[in-house]
Tab-separated table of C-alpha atoms in Angstrom:
chain	number	residue	atom	x	y	z
A	1	MET	CA	111.044	193.385	-53.314
A	2	SER	CA	108.776	194.987	-55.509
A	3	CYS	CA	105.029	193.802	-56.701
A	4	PRO	CA	104.568	196.046	-59.554
A	5	GLY	CA	100.651	195.185	-59.987
A	6	LEU	CA	100.237	197.076	-56.417
A	7	SER	CA	102.818	199.690	-57.000
A	8	SER	CA	101.619	200.888	-60.476
A	9	ARG	CA	97.729	201.273	-58.701
A	10	TYR	CA	99.208	203.074	-55.398
A	11	GLY	CA	102.095	205.078	-56.226
A	12	HIS	CA	103.905	203.098	-53.256
A	13	MET	CA	106.539	200.824	-52.995
A	14	VAL	CA	104.933	197.474	-51.579
A	15	ARG	CA	106.136	194.341	-49.333
A	16	CYS	CA	105.158	192.064	-49.042
A	17	ASP	CA	105.358	189.700	-46.054
A	18	GLN	CA	104.559	186.015	-47.203
A	19	TYR	CA	105.782	186.016	-50.701
A	20	ASN	CA	107.437	182.413	-50.928
A	21	GLY	CA	109.392	183.267	-53.640
A	22	LEU	CA	107.554	183.434	-56.514
A	23	ALA	CA	108.300	186.526	-57.941
A	24	LEU	CA	106.841	188.200	-60.543
A	25	PHE	CA	104.063	185.314	-60.547
A	26	PRO	CA	100.212	185.608	-59.277
A	27	LEU	CA	98.694	184.228	-56.036
A	28	PRO	CA	96.437	182.870	-55.229
A	29	MET	CA	95.130	184.380	-52.591
A	30	GLN	CA	92.317	183.272	-50.098
A	31	ARG	CA	92.697	186.535	-48.373
A	32	SER	CA	94.647	189.788	-48.506
A	33	ARG	CA	95.142	192.807	-46.300
A	34	VAL	CA	96.448	196.373	-47.206
A	35	ARG	CA	97.410	198.778	-45.008
A	36	ILE	CA	97.997	202.242	-46.639
A	37	PHE	CA	100.156	204.199	-44.407
A	38	PRO	CA	99.526	208.755	-45.495
A	39	GLN	CA	102.671	210.332	-46.240
A	40	SER	CA	102.233	212.058	-42.748
A	41	ALA	CA	102.564	208.820	-40.739
A	42	THR	CA	106.388	208.188	-42.342
A	43	ALA	CA	109.272	210.352	-42.436
A	44	SER	CA	110.482	209.535	-45.782
A	45	LEU	CA	108.621	206.692	-47.482
A	46	ASN	CA	105.305	205.529	-48.310
A	47	VAL	CA	104.798	202.277	-47.969
A	48	VAL	CA	102.296	200.036	-48.676
A	49	ALA	CA	102.212	196.979	-46.570
A	50	ALA	CA	100.220	193.825	-48.394
A	51	ASN	CA	99.715	190.527	-46.347
A	52	PHE	CA	99.211	187.562	-48.769
A	53	LYS	CA	97.769	184.160	-47.365
A	54	VAL	CA	99.773	181.734	-49.583
A	55	ARG	CA	98.578	177.936	-50.059
A	56	LYS	CA	101.844	176.193	-49.904
A	57	GLY	CA	101.928	173.553	-51.703
A	58	LYS	CA	103.720	170.211	-50.793
A	59	LYS	CA	107.904	170.216	-52.748
A	60	HIS	CA	108.432	167.930	-55.275
A	61	LYS	CA	109.988	164.497	-53.910
A	62	LYS	CA	112.866	162.706	-55.440
A	63	ASP	CA	111.001	159.725	-56.176
A	64	THR	CA	114.448	157.390	-54.376
A	65	GLU	CA	111.554	154.794	-53.078
A	66	TYR	CA	111.471	153.040	-56.839
A	67	PRO	CA	115.325	153.989	-58.192
A	68	TRP	CA	115.971	152.458	-61.565
A	69	PRO	CA	119.560	151.208	-60.763
A	70	ASP	CA	122.262	150.240	-62.886
A	71	LYS	CA	124.138	147.498	-60.422
A	72	PHE	CA	122.993	145.698	-57.402
A	73	PRO	CA	125.177	144.549	-54.689
A	74	ALA	CA	126.530	141.101	-55.691
A	75	ASP	CA	125.748	139.421	-52.046
A	76	GLU	CA	122.163	140.341	-52.103
A	77	SER	CA	121.371	138.781	-55.808
A	78	GLY	CA	123.417	136.072	-54.814
A	79	PRO	CA	125.686	134.353	-57.307
A	80	HIS	CA	125.245	136.940	-60.301
A	81	VAL	CA	125.394	140.433	-60.699
A	82	PHE	CA	121.271	141.317	-60.847
A	83	THR	CA	121.182	144.238	-63.314
A	84	TYR	CA	117.161	145.015	-63.313
A	85	VAL	CA	114.650	148.018	-64.098
A	86	ASN	CA	111.800	148.217	-62.227
A	87	ARG	CA	110.198	149.250	-58.855
A	88	PHE	CA	111.763	146.638	-56.642
A	89	LYS	CA	114.680	147.642	-53.739
A	90	PRO	CA	116.478	145.908	-51.017
A	91	LEU	CA	114.912	147.402	-47.857
A	92	ASP	CA	116.642	149.958	-46.161
A	93	LYS	CA	116.324	148.379	-42.446
A	94	PRO	CA	116.137	144.638	-42.031
A	95	PRO	CA	111.952	143.598	-41.470
A	96	LYS	CA	111.219	143.549	-38.013
A	97	LYS	CA	111.781	140.045	-35.924
A	98	PHE	CA	107.815	138.585	-35.947
A	99	LEU	CA	107.029	135.889	-33.595
A	100	LEU	CA	103.928	133.066	-34.359
A	101	PRO	CA	102.023	131.897	-31.027
A	102	PHE	CA	103.949	128.487	-31.842
A	103	GLU	CA	107.019	129.560	-31.768
A	104	LYS	CA	107.089	130.736	-28.094
A	105	PRO	CA	109.620	127.926	-26.660
A	106	LEU	CA	111.516	128.732	-29.216
A	107	ASP	CA	111.418	132.584	-28.458
A	108	ASP	CA	112.560	131.614	-24.568
A	109	LEU	CA	115.585	129.445	-25.537
A	110	GLN	CA	116.869	132.117	-27.692
A	111	LYS	CA	117.081	134.229	-24.844
A	112	ARG	CA	118.133	131.637	-22.477
A	113	ILE	CA	120.825	131.529	-24.984
A	114	ASN	CA	121.908	135.395	-25.647
A	115	GLU	CA	121.497	135.708	-21.610
A	116	VAL	CA	124.736	133.233	-21.527
A	117	LYS	CA	126.358	134.837	-24.633
A	118	GLY	CA	125.619	138.385	-22.810
A	119	MET	CA	127.587	136.587	-19.228
A	120	GLN	CA	130.678	135.220	-21.870
A	121	LYS	CA	131.235	138.584	-22.376
A	122	GLU	CA	131.124	140.294	-19.464
A	123	THR	CA	132.917	138.056	-17.419
A	124	GLY	CA	135.208	136.599	-19.744
A	125	LEU	CA	134.756	133.308	-18.762
A	126	ASP	CA	134.226	130.351	-21.640
A	127	PHE	CA	130.443	129.031	-21.531
A	128	ASN	CA	131.186	127.993	-24.771
A	129	HIS	CA	129.711	123.840	-24.014
A	130	VAL	CA	126.790	125.617	-22.849
A	131	ILE	CA	125.667	127.719	-25.611
A	132	SER	CA	126.623	124.925	-27.979
A	133	GLU	CA	124.932	122.464	-26.012
A	134	LEU	CA	121.487	125.219	-25.713
A	135	GLU	CA	121.585	125.650	-29.595
A	136	ARG	CA	121.448	122.183	-30.445
A	137	LYS	CA	118.531	122.132	-28.094
A	138	TYR	CA	117.046	124.682	-30.044
A	139	LYS	CA	117.757	122.825	-33.986
A	140	GLU	CA	115.928	119.583	-32.184
A	141	LEU	CA	113.180	121.735	-30.594
A	142	MET	CA	112.828	123.809	-34.291
A	143	ARG	CA	112.688	120.836	-36.172
A	144	GLU	CA	110.179	119.036	-33.452
A	145	ILE	CA	108.321	121.467	-34.140
A	146	TYR	CA	108.335	122.083	-38.009
A	147	ALA	CA	107.795	118.740	-38.500
A	148	SER	CA	104.804	117.847	-36.579
A	149	LEU	CA	102.688	121.388	-37.590
A	150	THR	CA	98.780	121.792	-37.962
A	151	PRO	CA	96.708	122.892	-41.407
A	152	ILE	CA	96.477	126.655	-39.552
A	153	GLN	CA	99.405	126.900	-38.125
A	154	ARG	CA	100.998	126.039	-41.974
A	155	LEU	CA	98.664	128.497	-42.611
A	156	ASN	CA	99.956	131.210	-39.891
A	157	VAL	CA	103.446	130.780	-41.847
A	158	ALA	CA	102.314	131.086	-45.667
A	159	ARG	CA	101.463	134.162	-44.259
A	160	HIS	CA	104.226	135.088	-42.305
A	161	PRO	CA	104.565	138.835	-42.450
A	162	ASN	CA	108.947	138.432	-43.120
A	163	ARG	CA	107.806	135.408	-45.859
A	164	PRO	CA	110.115	136.254	-49.253
A	165	THR	CA	107.781	137.103	-52.057
A	166	CYS	CA	107.183	137.291	-55.574
A	167	LEU	CA	110.200	139.562	-56.538
A	168	ASP	CA	112.740	138.279	-53.658
A	169	HIS	CA	112.281	135.189	-55.720
A	170	VAL	CA	113.287	136.665	-59.124
A	171	SER	CA	115.278	138.626	-57.583
A	172	ASN	CA	117.386	135.878	-56.241
A	173	ILE	CA	117.337	133.053	-59.040
A	174	SER	CA	117.118	135.603	-62.469
A	175	ASP	CA	119.946	136.947	-63.598
A	176	THR	CA	118.654	139.777	-65.241
A	177	TRP	CA	115.052	141.317	-64.613
A	178	LEU	CA	113.165	143.262	-66.552
A	179	GLU	CA	109.651	144.474	-65.334
A	180	LEU	CA	107.026	145.326	-67.521
A	181	HIS	CA	103.774	147.259	-67.018
A	182	GLY	CA	100.251	147.974	-68.064
A	183	ASP	CA	97.421	145.293	-69.735
A	184	ARG	CA	96.940	148.544	-72.561
A	185	ALA	CA	93.681	149.449	-71.359
A	186	GLY	CA	94.818	152.151	-69.409
A	187	TYR	CA	96.021	150.542	-66.314
A	188	ASP	CA	98.757	148.894	-64.663
A	189	ASP	CA	97.814	146.881	-60.849
A	190	PRO	CA	100.500	146.378	-58.664
A	191	ALA	CA	99.673	143.305	-57.329
A	192	ILE	CA	100.541	141.468	-59.904
A	193	VAL	CA	104.145	141.985	-61.517
A	194	THR	CA	105.254	140.033	-64.657
A	195	GLY	CA	108.426	140.564	-67.175
A	196	ILE	CA	110.857	138.723	-68.902
A	197	ALA	CA	113.880	137.244	-66.747
A	198	THR	CA	117.312	135.329	-67.910
A	199	ILE	CA	118.529	131.848	-65.866
A	200	ASP	CA	121.237	130.765	-67.269
A	201	GLY	CA	121.671	132.588	-70.940
A	202	LEU	CA	117.999	130.856	-71.506
A	203	SER	CA	114.723	133.901	-71.185
A	204	TYR	CA	111.523	132.907	-68.819
A	205	MET	CA	108.396	135.202	-68.351
A	206	PHE	CA	107.884	135.341	-64.359
A	207	ILE	CA	103.944	136.141	-63.594
A	208	GLY	CA	102.865	136.891	-59.685
A	209	HIS	CA	100.969	137.957	-57.098
A	210	GLN	CA	103.357	140.356	-55.250
A	211	LYS	CA	102.810	141.370	-51.630
A	212	GLY	CA	104.101	144.209	-49.351
A	213	ARG	CA	106.896	144.276	-47.063
A	214	ASN	CA	106.276	146.511	-44.954
A	215	THR	CA	102.192	147.935	-44.435
A	216	LYS	CA	103.801	151.403	-46.824
A	217	GLU	CA	104.255	148.179	-49.815
A	218	ASN	CA	101.490	146.173	-48.835
A	219	ILE	CA	98.975	149.079	-49.280
A	220	HIS	CA	100.873	149.779	-52.765
A	221	ARG	CA	100.143	146.017	-53.841
A	222	ASN	CA	96.890	146.204	-52.053
A	223	PHE	CA	98.150	143.200	-49.980
A	224	ALA	CA	98.468	140.981	-53.557
A	225	MET	CA	94.651	140.911	-54.255
A	226	PRO	CA	94.204	141.416	-57.963
A	227	THR	CA	91.478	143.558	-59.789
A	228	PRO	CA	90.553	143.006	-63.179
A	229	HIS	CA	93.486	145.007	-64.890
A	230	GLY	CA	95.760	143.395	-62.988
A	231	TYR	CA	94.437	139.661	-64.330
A	232	ARG	CA	94.358	141.122	-67.709
A	233	LYS	CA	97.841	142.527	-67.703
A	234	ALA	CA	98.815	138.654	-67.152
A	235	LEU	CA	96.806	137.605	-69.816
A	236	ARG	CA	98.367	139.849	-71.871
A	237	LEU	CA	101.841	138.808	-71.414
A	238	MET	CA	100.652	135.084	-71.418
A	239	ASN	CA	100.001	135.620	-75.283
A	240	GLU	CA	103.216	137.238	-75.472
A	241	ALA	CA	104.915	134.470	-73.974
A	242	ASP	CA	103.206	132.461	-76.081
A	243	GLN	CA	103.993	134.258	-79.026
A	244	PHE	CA	107.792	134.243	-78.477
A	245	GLY	CA	107.586	131.006	-77.321
A	246	LEU	CA	109.199	131.957	-73.662
A	247	PRO	CA	108.224	129.326	-71.420
A	248	ILE	CA	106.397	130.635	-68.262
A	249	VAL	CA	106.904	130.490	-64.646
A	250	THR	CA	104.390	132.069	-62.332
A	251	PHE	CA	104.313	132.369	-58.175
A	252	VAL	CA	100.780	132.198	-56.949
A	253	ASP	CA	100.413	134.126	-53.239
A	254	THR	CA	97.458	135.778	-52.855
A	255	PRO	CA	94.477	135.732	-50.293
A	256	GLY	CA	92.023	136.012	-53.449
A	257	ALA	CA	90.847	138.442	-56.079
A	258	TYR	CA	89.869	141.389	-54.861
A	259	ALA	CA	86.073	142.064	-53.914
A	260	ASP	CA	85.363	144.910	-54.200
A	261	LEU	CA	82.014	146.803	-56.230
A	262	GLU	CA	84.296	149.015	-58.287
A	263	SER	CA	86.234	145.542	-59.781
A	264	GLU	CA	82.896	143.757	-60.196
A	265	ARG	CA	81.767	146.731	-62.097
A	266	LYS	CA	85.042	146.192	-64.481
A	267	GLY	CA	84.383	142.125	-64.661
A	268	GLN	CA	86.335	140.532	-62.404
A	269	GLY	CA	84.323	137.203	-62.960
A	270	GLU	CA	84.933	137.906	-66.119
A	271	SER	CA	88.526	138.469	-66.105
A	272	ILE	CA	88.892	135.709	-64.127
A	273	ALA	CA	87.448	132.955	-67.079
A	274	GLN	CA	89.653	134.627	-69.821
A	275	ASN	CA	92.624	133.768	-67.954
A	276	LEU	CA	91.311	129.948	-67.716
A	277	ARG	CA	89.852	129.908	-71.082
A	278	SER	CA	92.893	131.775	-72.265
A	279	SER	CA	95.710	129.480	-70.477
A	280	PHE	CA	94.612	126.419	-71.760
A	281	GLY	CA	95.642	127.565	-75.614
A	282	LEU	CA	99.104	127.980	-75.246
A	283	LYS	CA	101.596	126.055	-76.247
A	284	VAL	CA	104.426	127.127	-74.057
A	285	PRO	CA	105.452	125.046	-71.221
A	286	VAL	CA	103.834	126.767	-67.775
A	287	ILE	CA	104.748	125.873	-64.356
A	288	SER	CA	102.911	127.214	-61.424
A	289	VAL	CA	105.057	127.888	-58.063
A	290	VAL	CA	102.474	128.579	-54.700
A	291	ILE	CA	105.145	129.965	-52.575
A	292	GLY	CA	102.433	131.504	-49.720
A	293	GLU	CA	99.045	131.109	-50.090
A	294	GLY	CA	96.448	130.438	-53.244
A	295	GLY	CA	93.563	131.759	-52.688
A	296	SER	CA	90.418	130.157	-54.979
A	297	GLY	CA	89.993	131.761	-58.450
A	298	GLY	CA	92.630	134.212	-57.844
A	299	ALA	CA	95.204	131.923	-57.696
A	300	LEU	CA	93.985	129.590	-60.058
A	301	ALA	CA	93.576	132.637	-63.248
A	302	ILE	CA	97.358	132.754	-63.138
A	303	GLY	CA	98.070	128.379	-61.716
A	304	THR	CA	96.791	126.989	-64.923
A	305	ALA	CA	100.008	124.998	-65.737
A	306	ASN	CA	101.264	121.852	-67.147
A	307	LYS	CA	102.779	121.276	-62.980
A	308	MET	CA	101.861	122.666	-60.274
A	309	LEU	CA	104.663	122.467	-57.455
A	310	MET	CA	104.326	124.275	-53.816
A	311	LEU	CA	106.631	124.965	-51.339
A	312	GLU	CA	106.893	122.465	-47.528
A	313	ASN	CA	104.273	125.253	-45.994
A	314	ALA	CA	102.025	126.972	-48.625
A	315	VAL	CA	98.877	126.221	-48.603
A	316	TYR	CA	95.716	126.307	-51.443
A	317	PHE	CA	92.308	126.340	-50.464
A	318	VAL	CA	88.455	127.645	-51.900
A	319	ALA	CA	87.388	129.178	-49.212
A	320	SER	CA	90.551	130.949	-46.227
A	321	PRO	CA	89.426	128.651	-43.293
A	322	GLU	CA	87.891	131.779	-41.460
A	323	ALA	CA	85.756	132.430	-44.346
A	324	ALA	CA	84.834	128.698	-44.045
A	325	ALA	CA	84.036	128.766	-40.267
A	326	ALA	CA	82.090	131.625	-40.216
A	327	ILE	CA	79.595	129.604	-43.138
A	328	LEU	CA	79.485	126.133	-41.484
A	329	TYR	CA	80.008	126.524	-37.924
A	330	LYS	CA	78.770	130.311	-37.585
A	331	SER	CA	82.045	131.848	-35.755
A	332	ALA	CA	85.555	132.848	-36.866
A	333	LYS	CA	87.015	130.424	-34.309
A	334	ALA	CA	86.652	127.606	-35.368
A	335	ALA	CA	89.171	127.965	-38.568
A	336	PRO	CA	91.696	125.187	-36.896
A	337	LYS	CA	88.747	122.855	-37.460
A	338	ALA	CA	88.147	124.453	-41.048
A	339	ALA	CA	91.580	123.954	-42.168
A	340	LYS	CA	91.511	120.561	-40.871
A	341	ARG	CA	88.236	119.584	-42.848
A	342	LEU	CA	89.900	121.726	-46.166
A	343	LYS	CA	92.345	119.770	-46.660
A	344	ILE	CA	95.012	122.608	-47.368
A	345	THR	CA	98.736	121.905	-46.976
A	346	ALA	CA	100.676	121.397	-49.957
A	347	GLN	CA	100.891	117.378	-48.343
A	348	GLU	CA	97.651	116.564	-48.858
A	349	LEU	CA	97.375	118.174	-52.205
A	350	TYR	CA	100.080	116.261	-53.128
A	351	ASN	CA	98.177	113.369	-52.076
A	352	PHE	CA	95.515	113.786	-54.075
A	353	GLY	CA	97.527	114.439	-57.019
A	354	ILE	CA	96.944	118.270	-57.795
A	355	ALA	CA	100.346	119.355	-56.657
A	356	ASP	CA	102.757	117.573	-58.347
A	357	GLU	CA	105.708	118.353	-56.142
A	358	VAL	CA	106.543	119.822	-52.994
A	359	ILE	CA	109.661	121.887	-52.375
A	360	PRO	CA	111.013	121.482	-48.881
A	361	GLU	CA	111.569	124.666	-47.136
A	362	PRO	CA	115.077	125.365	-45.155
A	363	LEU	CA	113.976	124.949	-41.146
A	364	GLY	CA	111.790	127.326	-39.415
A	365	GLY	CA	110.690	128.175	-42.582
A	366	ALA	CA	111.032	130.006	-46.183
A	367	HIS	CA	111.540	133.098	-43.991
A	368	SER	CA	114.387	132.093	-42.075
A	369	ASN	CA	116.604	131.638	-45.117
A	370	PRO	CA	114.851	133.209	-48.354
A	371	LEU	CA	117.730	132.338	-50.591
A	372	GLU	CA	118.177	128.861	-49.617
A	373	THR	CA	114.650	128.400	-50.400
A	374	SER	CA	115.597	130.433	-53.898
A	375	LYS	CA	117.440	128.229	-54.553
A	376	ARG	CA	115.496	125.211	-53.957
A	377	ILE	CA	112.725	126.984	-56.034
A	378	LYS	CA	114.978	127.480	-59.265
A	379	THR	CA	116.609	123.754	-58.821
A	380	ALA	CA	112.744	122.930	-59.442
A	381	VAL	CA	111.238	124.741	-62.076
A	382	LEU	CA	114.915	123.456	-64.115
A	383	ARG	CA	114.228	120.457	-63.754
A	384	ASN	CA	110.389	120.415	-64.806
A	385	LEU	CA	111.489	122.548	-67.695
A	386	ARG	CA	114.118	120.198	-69.335
A	387	GLU	CA	111.009	118.108	-68.966
A	388	MET	CA	108.977	119.783	-70.632
A	389	ARG	CA	110.940	121.050	-73.377
A	390	ARG	CA	110.704	117.060	-74.962
A	391	MET	CA	106.952	117.944	-75.582
A	392	SER	CA	106.244	119.026	-78.616
A	393	PRO	CA	103.347	122.268	-78.450
A	394	GLU	CA	100.429	119.743	-79.166
A	395	ASP	CA	101.443	118.148	-76.079
A	396	LEU	CA	101.648	121.178	-74.302
A	397	LYS	CA	98.097	121.650	-74.219
A	398	GLU	CA	96.727	118.081	-74.011
A	399	ASP	CA	98.921	117.394	-70.941
A	400	ARG	CA	97.446	120.718	-69.311
A	401	LYS	CA	93.943	120.008	-70.165
A	402	ALA	CA	94.011	115.976	-69.055
A	403	LYS	CA	95.441	117.297	-65.324
A	404	PHE	CA	92.937	119.733	-64.681
A	405	PHE	CA	90.117	117.125	-66.724
A	406	ALA	CA	91.554	114.815	-63.910
A	407	LEU	CA	91.196	116.319	-60.919
A	408	GLY	CA	88.753	115.403	-57.838
A	409	THR	CA	87.588	111.775	-56.915
A	410	CYS	CA	84.284	110.235	-56.041
A	411	LYS	CA	83.891	107.608	-53.409
A	412	ARG	CA	81.503	105.178	-53.965
A	413	GLY	CA	80.142	102.924	-51.526
A	414	GLY	CA	76.895	101.925	-49.536
A	415	LEU	CA	74.747	104.037	-47.362
A	416	ASP	CA	75.065	105.170	-43.706
A	417	GLU	CA	73.035	102.916	-42.032
A	418	ASP	CA	73.350	105.992	-39.206
A	419	ARG	CA	71.493	108.374	-41.987
A	420	MET	CA	69.387	106.792	-43.791
A	421	ARG	CA	67.395	105.910	-40.302
A	422	ASN	CA	65.547	108.823	-39.121
A	423	THR	CA	64.853	108.939	-43.227
A	424	ARG	CA	61.671	107.783	-44.939
A	425	LYS	CA	61.927	105.885	-48.435
A	426	ALA	CA	62.190	107.658	-51.527
A	427	ASP	CA	58.656	107.817	-53.382
A	428	SER	CA	58.584	106.487	-56.704
A	429	PRO	CA	58.708	107.717	-59.887
A	430	ILE	CA	55.486	109.012	-61.110
A	431	PRO	CA	55.284	107.597	-65.081
A	432	GLU	CA	54.538	109.658	-67.687
A	433	SER	CA	50.976	110.086	-68.880
A	434	THR	CA	50.999	109.789	-72.637
A	435	PRO	CA	48.436	111.634	-74.765
A	436	PRO	CA	45.896	109.579	-76.727
A	437	SER	CA	47.054	110.655	-80.511
A	438	GLN	CA	43.518	110.374	-81.485
A	439	PRO	CA	40.041	111.666	-80.135
A	440	ILE	CA	37.897	108.955	-78.109
A	441	SER	CA	35.058	108.427	-80.191
A	442	ASP	CA	31.148	108.354	-78.479
A	443	MET	CA	31.497	104.352	-79.368
A	444	ASP	CA	34.635	104.018	-77.407
A	445	MET	CA	33.635	105.665	-74.482
A	446	ASP	CA	30.477	103.699	-74.653
A	447	THR	CA	32.528	100.723	-74.892
A	448	SER	CA	34.514	102.051	-72.023
A	449	LEU	CA	31.444	102.551	-69.319
A	450	GLN	CA	30.654	98.760	-70.084
A	451	GLU	CA	33.848	97.824	-69.284
A	452	TYR	CA	33.434	98.980	-66.352
A	453	GLN	CA	30.444	98.567	-65.456
A	454	ASP	CA	31.052	94.365	-66.267
A	455	ARG	CA	34.388	94.505	-63.960
A	456	SER	CA	31.726	96.058	-61.188
A	457	ASP	CA	29.048	93.465	-61.512
A	458	CYS	CA	32.027	90.753	-60.780
A	459	GLN	CA	32.978	92.407	-57.716
A	460	GLN	CA	29.456	92.278	-56.479
A	461	HIS	CA	28.893	88.834	-56.652
A	462	LYS	CA	31.970	88.229	-54.852
A	463	SER	CA	32.314	90.543	-52.190
A	464	VAL	CA	29.818	89.309	-49.155
A	465	SER	CA	27.018	92.316	-48.185
A	466	HIS	CA	23.525	91.910	-46.396
A	467	ASP	CA	22.316	95.497	-47.027
A	468	ASN	CA	21.594	95.294	-50.907
A	469	GLY	CA	19.925	98.793	-51.068
A	470	THR	CA	24.233	99.916	-50.038
A	471	THR	CA	25.585	97.628	-52.591
A	472	LYS	CA	23.379	98.945	-55.229
A	473	SER	CA	24.040	102.755	-54.579
A	474	LEU	CA	27.983	102.568	-54.110
A	475	GLU	CA	27.526	100.846	-57.538
A	476	LYS	CA	25.598	103.561	-59.104
A	477	ASP	CA	28.092	106.058	-57.442
A	478	ALA	CA	30.890	104.158	-58.593
A	479	VAL	CA	29.521	104.168	-62.469
A	480	GLU	CA	28.477	108.091	-62.058
A	481	ALA	CA	32.049	108.440	-60.897
A	482	ALA	CA	33.468	106.789	-63.913
A	483	LYS	CA	30.933	108.813	-66.760
A	484	GLN	CA	32.685	112.293	-64.920
A	485	LYS	CA	36.219	111.042	-65.456
A	486	LEU	CA	35.637	109.488	-69.147
A	487	SER	CA	33.514	113.037	-69.556
A	488	LYS	CA	36.428	115.075	-68.613
A	489	LEU	CA	39.355	112.892	-70.546
A	490	PHE	CA	37.090	113.379	-74.021
A	491	ILE	CA	36.635	116.874	-73.421
A	492	GLY	CA	40.434	117.474	-72.915
A	493	THR	CA	41.268	115.261	-76.026
A	494	GLN	CA	39.239	117.875	-77.924
């Protein structure tokens, strides 16, 4: 290979040891070493050897992780052929099995079932009756465990890494789906997904928090913790849905809004407040489905809806149990106690009137059968939307306001005597002194002094005292004190 620049200068042919296929292009050389061999050193040809250190760049890799497929396997999209344009596709490998702490008895029983099946395959004997009995016990044990979950255990189910995400439910319940991006200010937050979907020929606006299904996706999605750009994107699509008359369905699944310094600089609180204020002015039906965690204002920013539905093992909280335990009990180990006091489960919120409906999950949680969970969500959402379609736009706004203004209860009753035992009585309120409208004249001041002296004489006759000198001294001191007091009052009113 010849390098014209060097050959013209030295008059010899140049051999490039590492040229990386970049012929006739300038090379970013950090170090170069040129060795010129004199004519006597070579028999037939003078050679200049130049060693170039080339900075090898990354080869362009085709974006295979986020393709735009034109067809989708029917067995993975439910009853309909699912077409979409978005950055989401099925995983190449099934997710790894993740065992929750309270599921260890189930895992032990499953191992026994697998052992019996292995023995049947090796020996050829019939153990079907044993296998069926063990499977029956497995289902009974699972039903017993999931029927008596504590609040902290339900929180663990809601955080299960294999729990279906927003886009999983969208792909299962919709016929077509077109994802929309950007907040029209130069940013697109992947922690919130938005788009238009069709179900049975009708269009809907879907907005939701998106968690990752593995570590790589979680980093890309920022663990479903939106920045201000995500909330502004959601608000932009809410306004578009309101303009075109599309019902809005939101999926809530976030630990909370992203609380880093950059998000605060860009107006995290302001963006959430804007969403809250604008959501009450929407004239279309809004349904919110809590599919996992509902973390404080980060969840409420897209959760101000006419109806709030919650999956059976979903949770909604103002602060995570770990954070509440660190504040109240000075240790995150007290999270189970804090979770019980916070009342975060779907059934507890339904009893308080915050959640309008609890959607039952398949046995073993939503992660055990995502497709069945999506079907139950679809049934509940469409049923509530049919009811709200009869309402006028103004009625929808008033219904949404009435729902949130009625939240919260106040228990009134007598005071607890145990708490009042070591407390002192409250001080009586200090009466407000009204300054006189007119300054006190000298005549009024003399009259007040005379009245005070007459009162003192009256008290002197009533009192019994053998020491006349002491009594007169006390009288004189009292009169002088009254004069000073009235003088100060007189000076202050001038």
